[in-house]
Amino acid sequence: MSGALGTVRVVGTGLVGTSLALALRAKGVDTVLWDPSPSAVALSRDLGAGRFAAADDEVALVVVAAPPDVVADVVASELATHPQAVVTDVASVKAQPLRQLTARGVDVSRYVGGHPLAGRERSGAVAARADLFTGRPWVLTPAASTDPEAVELVRRVVELTGAVVTQMPADEHDEAVAVVSHVPQVAASLVAARLREVPEPSVALAGQGLRDVTRIAASDPQLWTQILAGNAAAVARALHALRDDLDVVIAAVDALGADSGAEAPGARAAVARVVAAGNEGHARIPGKHGSAPTAYTPVVVLVPDRPGELARLLQAVGDAGVNLEDLRLEHSEGRPMALAEIDVLPAAAAGLAGSLRAGGWTVHL
Ligand SMILES: NC(=O)c1ccc[n+]([C@@H]2O[C@H](COP(=O)([O-])OP(=O)(O)OC[C@H]3O[C@@H](n4cnc5c(N)ncnc54)[C@H](O)[C@@H]3O)[C@@H](O)[C@H]2O)c1
C-alpha cells in the first residue's frame, strides 16, 4: 500500500497531524514529520507517527495540520518546496485559505483543501489517537482548477484512516460547519460560562444533560478564536438566527413568569414549539459511523462504586450477546453508586435487561 502511495509529509504534528500520521503508519504508509516546535515533532516521532523529515525526502503528499491562521502561508511554501507533491490541509475553515492562496496568485492545481470532522478538546500530539478519524466525515473542498488526480490521491490517503470522504465547494463547507460545529462551540461555551456565577452546591447538582451540552466547552480558546474568525460571516449568520430563536423563548418565558396572574395566551405553545423543533433537528443527526439516525434504547443499571464493578457489568453485557452502542456514566453526589446508561438497539433492550437482572444487577428500563 505504502509503495503505491509514496511518502506522506505531515507539517504540524499536534493532535490532528499526529493522529493522521499514526493512522497512516498503521496501514504501512511511510510518513515524515515536521513542526516548528522541536518538542512537538520529537513527541510525535516517539509515539510512532513517523520519522523526522529530511531535505531529500521524496514526498507524494504533504498534509498541513497547522493552526488555521498560518495554513495559507504553509500550503504556499510546501507547494513551492515540493513541486511534484500534492498538498492538502486539515484546517476547520476552507474558503479563507483558498481565497488567500488565489489572491496571491498561487497555482492551486496541486492543492486540495480538506477537513476531518473529528477532533478532541485537547491539543498536541499527547492527545493523538490513531482511530480519531474512524467512521468520521472528512470533507475535501477542491477548487475548480484543482487537478482531479490530486483529489484522487488525497481521497485514497484519507480513506486509509477509516474516514468517510465527501466533497463539496469550500463556501458550502463553511456554511455547513458554521451550523454543525462552530455555533455548537459558541453555545457550549456560553452555557458553561454561566456556571462561573453559580454557587458550589448548585453546580454539584450537575447531571448528564449539562455534561452533554458543555463537553466541548473545554476546547482551546486560541484555536477556536482562529476558527470563528476564519468563518466569521457564516458564523454570524447562524448566530443571528439563533438569537432570533432565543428572543422568542425569552419573550415566552417572560410572559409565563410575569406576576400579573393572567398567563399570556400562546406562551406555553411557543415554548412547546421550541422543544418540538429541537426534537426534529436532533432526529436528523446521523448515527454512529455516519449511518442513518438510530434511536437507541437506554438500559439503566446501578453500579456499586467499587473497583472492578464496571468491568463486571461490561462483561455481563458481552455475555448477553448484546452490542453496546453507547455508554454514559453518571455519579450522584454523595452516593456510593453510579448509574450506567447503556444504549442498545431497541430490539435488544428487554433481553439485556432480563439477563442483567438474572445476574443480580438492578436494572431500570
Ligand atoms: N482540534 C480539533 O478538534 C480539530 C478538528 C479538525 C481540524 N482541526 C484543524 O487541525 C489543525 C491543527 O489543529 P490541532 O488541533 O492539531 O492543533 P495542535 O495545537 O494540537 O497542533 C498544531 C501544531 O501546528 C504546529 N504549528 C504552529 N505553527 C506552525 C507552522 N507555521 N507550520 C507548521 N506547523 C505549525 C504547532 O507547533 C502544533 O504542533 C487546525 O488547522 C485545526 O483547525 C482541528
PDB file of N, CA and C and ligand atoms in Angstrom, residues 11-17 34-37 40 65-68 70-71 74 90-93 115-120 122-125 220 223 227, ligand 1:
ATOM      1  N   VAL A  11       2.994  18.227   8.192  1.00  0.00           N
ATOM      2  CA  VAL A  11       3.552  19.501   8.654  1.00  0.00           C
ATOM      3  C   VAL A  11       2.628  20.045   9.734  1.00  0.00           C
ATOM      4  N   GLY A  12       3.126  20.042  10.961  1.00  0.00           N
ATOM      5  CA  GLY A  12       2.267  20.377  12.116  1.00  0.00           C
ATOM      6  C   GLY A  12       1.898  19.077  12.794  1.00  0.00           C
ATOM      7  N   THR A  13       2.656  18.723  13.848  1.00  0.00           N
ATOM      8  CA  THR A  13       2.481  17.394  14.443  1.00  0.00           C
ATOM      9  C   THR A  13       1.770  17.491  15.794  1.00  0.00           C
ATOM     10  N   GLY A  14       0.678  18.236  15.824  1.00  0.00           N
ATOM     11  CA  GLY A  14      -0.148  18.319  17.031  1.00  0.00           C
ATOM     12  C   GLY A  14      -1.171  17.203  17.051  1.00  0.00           C
ATOM     13  N   LEU A  15      -2.338  17.492  17.601  1.00  0.00           N
ATOM     14  CA  LEU A  15      -3.391  16.477  17.734  1.00  0.00           C
ATOM     15  C   LEU A  15      -3.761  15.854  16.388  1.00  0.00           C
ATOM     16  N   VAL A  16      -4.127  16.685  15.420  1.00  0.00           N
ATOM     17  CA  VAL A  16      -4.643  16.150  14.161  1.00  0.00           C
ATOM     18  C   VAL A  16      -3.519  15.570  13.310  1.00  0.00           C
ATOM     19  N   GLY A  17      -2.384  16.298  13.200  1.00  0.00           N
ATOM     20  CA  GLY A  17      -1.273  15.808  12.384  1.00  0.00           C
ATOM     21  C   GLY A  17      -0.749  14.473  12.895  1.00  0.00           C
ATOM     22  N   TRP A  34       7.212  17.114  10.352  1.00  0.00           N
ATOM     23  CA  TRP A  34       7.885  18.400  10.569  1.00  0.00           C
ATOM     24  C   TRP A  34       6.975  19.306  11.375  1.00  0.00           C
ATOM     25  N   ASP A  35       7.586  20.067  12.275  1.00  0.00           N
ATOM     26  CA  ASP A  35       6.842  21.037  13.088  1.00  0.00           C
ATOM     27  C   ASP A  35       7.857  22.089  13.528  1.00  0.00           C
ATOM     28  N   PRO A  36       7.453  23.370  13.593  1.00  0.00           N
ATOM     29  CA  PRO A  36       8.410  24.380  14.057  1.00  0.00           C
ATOM     30  C   PRO A  36       8.815  24.157  15.509  1.00  0.00           C
ATOM     31  N   SER A  37       7.998  23.410  16.257  1.00  0.00           N
ATOM     32  CA  SER A  37       8.342  23.131  17.650  1.00  0.00           C
ATOM     33  C   SER A  37       9.099  21.801  17.725  1.00  0.00           C
ATOM     34  N   ALA A  40       7.416  19.219  19.841  1.00  0.00           N
ATOM     35  CA  ALA A  40       6.190  18.632  19.276  1.00  0.00           C
ATOM     36  C   ALA A  40       6.532  17.525  18.286  1.00  0.00           C
ATOM     37  N   ALA A  65      -1.126  20.400   8.856  1.00  0.00           N
ATOM     38  CA  ALA A  65      -2.017  20.299  10.025  1.00  0.00           C
ATOM     39  C   ALA A  65      -1.629  21.363  11.048  1.00  0.00           C
ATOM     40  N   ALA A  66      -1.451  22.582  10.540  1.00  0.00           N
ATOM     41  CA  ALA A  66      -1.025  23.724  11.355  1.00  0.00           C
ATOM     42  C   ALA A  66      -2.245  24.549  11.760  1.00  0.00           C
ATOM     43  N   PRO A  67      -2.098  25.500  12.694  1.00  0.00           N
ATOM     44  CA  PRO A  67      -3.233  26.340  13.080  1.00  0.00           C
ATOM     45  C   PRO A  67      -3.817  27.082  11.871  1.00  0.00           C
ATOM     46  N   PRO A  68      -5.144  27.343  11.880  1.00  0.00           N
ATOM     47  CA  PRO A  68      -5.811  27.901  10.696  1.00  0.00           C
ATOM     48  C   PRO A  68      -5.189  29.186  10.171  1.00  0.00           C
ATOM     49  N   VAL A  70      -2.207  30.184   9.865  1.00  0.00           N
ATOM     50  CA  VAL A  70      -0.964  30.094   9.087  1.00  0.00           C
ATOM     51  C   VAL A  70      -1.093  29.117   7.915  1.00  0.00           C
ATOM     52  N   VAL A  71      -2.284  28.517   7.753  1.00  0.00           N
ATOM     53  CA  VAL A  71      -2.427  27.444   6.770  1.00  0.00           C
ATOM     54  C   VAL A  71      -2.085  27.905   5.355  1.00  0.00           C
ATOM     55  N   VAL A  74       1.646  28.256   4.905  1.00  0.00           N
ATOM     56  CA  VAL A  74       2.365  26.976   4.923  1.00  0.00           C
ATOM     57  C   VAL A  74       2.053  26.185   3.645  1.00  0.00           C
ATOM     58  N   VAL A  90      -5.863  20.382   6.830  1.00  0.00           N
ATOM     59  CA  VAL A  90      -6.973  19.841   7.642  1.00  0.00           C
ATOM     60  C   VAL A  90      -7.689  20.953   8.400  1.00  0.00           C
ATOM     61  N   ALA A  91      -7.460  22.203   7.989  1.00  0.00           N
ATOM     62  CA  ALA A  91      -7.995  23.325   8.772  1.00  0.00           C
ATOM     63  C   ALA A  91      -9.525  23.314   8.775  1.00  0.00           C
ATOM     64  N   SER A  92     -10.073  23.791   9.875  1.00  0.00           N
ATOM     65  CA  SER A  92     -11.521  23.717  10.087  1.00  0.00           C
ATOM     66  C   SER A  92     -12.301  24.726   9.247  1.00  0.00           C
ATOM     67  N   VAL A  93     -11.614  25.694   8.637  1.00  0.00           N
ATOM     68  CA  VAL A  93     -12.290  26.613   7.700  1.00  0.00           C
ATOM     69  C   VAL A  93     -11.618  26.460   6.339  1.00  0.00           C
ATOM     70  N   HIS A 115     -10.907  18.770   5.453  1.00  0.00           N
ATOM     71  CA  HIS A 115     -11.279  18.996   6.856  1.00  0.00           C
ATOM     72  C   HIS A 115     -11.888  17.727   7.448  1.00  0.00           C
ATOM     73  N   PRO A 116     -11.156  17.092   8.385  1.00  0.00           N
ATOM     74  CA  PRO A 116     -11.760  15.953   9.093  1.00  0.00           C
ATOM     75  C   PRO A 116     -12.734  16.469  10.158  1.00  0.00           C
ATOM     76  N   LEU A 117     -13.949  15.949  10.147  1.00  0.00           N
ATOM     77  CA  LEU A 117     -14.920  16.345  11.190  1.00  0.00           C
ATOM     78  C   LEU A 117     -14.699  15.423  12.378  1.00  0.00           C
ATOM     79  N   ALA A 118     -13.519  15.548  12.953  1.00  0.00           N
ATOM     80  CA  ALA A 118     -13.154  14.705  14.090  1.00  0.00           C
ATOM     81  C   ALA A 118     -12.171  15.505  14.890  1.00  0.00           C
ATOM     82  N   GLY A 119     -12.206  15.371  16.169  1.00  0.00           N
ATOM     83  CA  GLY A 119     -11.242  16.116  16.961  1.00  0.00           C
ATOM     84  C   GLY A 119     -11.456  15.816  18.426  1.00  0.00           C
ATOM     85  N   ARG A 120     -10.715  16.539  19.227  1.00  0.00           N
ATOM     86  CA  ARG A 120     -10.856  16.382  20.669  1.00  0.00           C
ATOM     87  C   ARG A 120     -10.755  17.756  21.301  1.00  0.00           C
ATOM     88  N   ARG A 122      -8.651  18.442  23.481  1.00  0.00           N
ATOM     89  CA  ARG A 122      -7.263  18.648  23.878  1.00  0.00           C
ATOM     90  C   ARG A 122      -6.377  18.843  22.652  1.00  0.00           C
ATOM     91  N   SER A 123      -5.280  19.545  22.830  1.00  0.00           N
ATOM     92  CA  SER A 123      -4.361  19.806  21.714  1.00  0.00           C
ATOM     93  C   SER A 123      -3.087  18.993  21.908  1.00  0.00           C
ATOM     94  N   GLY A 124      -2.271  18.971  20.861  1.00  0.00           N
ATOM     95  CA  GLY A 124      -0.937  18.388  20.958  1.00  0.00           C
ATOM     96  C   GLY A 124      -0.911  16.897  20.670  1.00  0.00           C
ATOM     97  N   ALA A 125       0.309  16.430  20.324  1.00  0.00           N
ATOM     98  CA  ALA A 125       0.492  15.019  19.992  1.00  0.00           C
ATOM     99  C   ALA A 125       0.106  14.105  21.153  1.00  0.00           C
ATOM    100  N   ASP A 220      -9.780  24.546  23.180  1.00  0.00           N
ATOM    101  CA  ASP A 220      -8.678  25.513  23.231  1.00  0.00           C
ATOM    102  C   ASP A 220      -9.133  26.897  22.734  1.00  0.00           C
ATOM    103  N   LEU A 223      -7.227  28.245  19.439  1.00  0.00           N
ATOM    104  CA  LEU A 223      -7.626  27.575  18.195  1.00  0.00           C
ATOM    105  C   LEU A 223      -9.017  28.034  17.773  1.00  0.00           C
ATOM    106  N   ILE A 227     -10.639  29.768  14.419  1.00  0.00           N
ATOM    107  CA  ILE A 227     -11.674  29.108  13.610  1.00  0.00           C
ATOM    108  C   ILE A 227     -12.867  30.052  13.413  1.00  0.00           C
TER     109      ILE A 227
HETATM  110  N1  LIG B   1      -8.647  20.086  17.290  1.00  0.00           N
HETATM  111  C1  LIG B   1      -9.637  19.656  16.573  1.00  0.00           C
HETATM  112  O1  LIG B   1     -10.595  19.111  17.103  1.00  0.00           O
HETATM  113  C2  LIG B   1      -9.596  19.804  15.058  1.00  0.00           C
HETATM  114  C3  LIG B   1     -10.508  19.075  14.267  1.00  0.00           C
HETATM  115  C4  LIG B   1     -10.442  19.180  12.887  1.00  0.00           C
HETATM  116  C5  LIG B   1      -9.484  20.016  12.296  1.00  0.00           C
HETATM  117  N2  LIG B   1      -8.640  20.731  13.090  1.00  0.00           N
HETATM  118  C6  LIG B   1      -7.653  21.573  12.412  1.00  0.00           C
HETATM  119  O2  LIG B   1      -6.407  20.924  12.512  1.00  0.00           O
HETATM  120  C7  LIG B   1      -5.366  21.906  12.542  1.00  0.00           C
HETATM  121  C8  LIG B   1      -4.434  21.579  13.702  1.00  0.00           C
HETATM  122  O3  LIG B   1      -5.198  21.581  14.892  1.00  0.00           O
HETATM  123  P1  LIG B   1      -4.753  20.696  16.155  1.00  0.00           P
HETATM  124  O4  LIG B   1      -5.948  20.527  16.992  1.00  0.00           O
HETATM  125  O5  LIG B   1      -3.969  19.502  15.717  1.00  0.00           O
HETATM  126  O6  LIG B   1      -3.786  21.742  16.872  1.00  0.00           O
HETATM  127  P2  LIG B   1      -2.496  21.449  17.795  1.00  0.00           P
HETATM  128  O7  LIG B   1      -2.280  22.696  18.551  1.00  0.00           O
HETATM  129  O8  LIG B   1      -2.642  20.166  18.526  1.00  0.00           O
HETATM  130  O9  LIG B   1      -1.332  21.291  16.713  1.00  0.00           O
HETATM  131  C9  LIG B   1      -0.931  22.308  15.841  1.00  0.00           C
HETATM  132  C10 LIG B   1       0.556  22.104  15.533  1.00  0.00           C
HETATM  133  O10 LIG B   1       0.907  23.025  14.492  1.00  0.00           O
HETATM  134  C11 LIG B   1       2.218  23.494  14.782  1.00  0.00           C
HETATM  135  N3  LIG B   1       2.455  24.751  14.073  1.00  0.00           N
HETATM  136  C12 LIG B   1       2.319  26.028  14.532  1.00  0.00           C
HETATM  137  N4  LIG B   1       2.682  26.892  13.573  1.00  0.00           N
HETATM  138  C13 LIG B   1       3.055  26.160  12.502  1.00  0.00           C
HETATM  139  C14 LIG B   1       3.570  26.465  11.208  1.00  0.00           C
HETATM  140  N5  LIG B   1       3.747  27.736  10.829  1.00  0.00           N
HETATM  141  N6  LIG B   1       3.886  25.446  10.375  1.00  0.00           N
HETATM  142  C15 LIG B   1       3.698  24.161  10.733  1.00  0.00           C
HETATM  143  N7  LIG B   1       3.225  23.801  11.954  1.00  0.00           N
HETATM  144  C16 LIG B   1       2.913  24.789  12.816  1.00  0.00           C
HETATM  145  C17 LIG B   1       2.252  23.620  16.300  1.00  0.00           C
HETATM  146  O11 LIG B   1       3.591  23.641  16.785  1.00  0.00           O
HETATM  147  C18 LIG B   1       1.476  22.382  16.723  1.00  0.00           C
HETATM  148  O12 LIG B   1       2.324  21.281  16.941  1.00  0.00           O
HETATM  149  C19 LIG B   1      -6.031  23.268  12.657  1.00  0.00           C
HETATM  150  O13 LIG B   1      -5.996  23.903  11.391  1.00  0.00           O
HETATM  151  C20 LIG B   1      -7.451  22.935  13.054  1.00  0.00           C
HETATM  152  O14 LIG B   1      -8.370  23.875  12.513  1.00  0.00           O
HETATM  153  C21 LIG B   1      -8.656  20.622  14.451  1.00  0.00           C
END
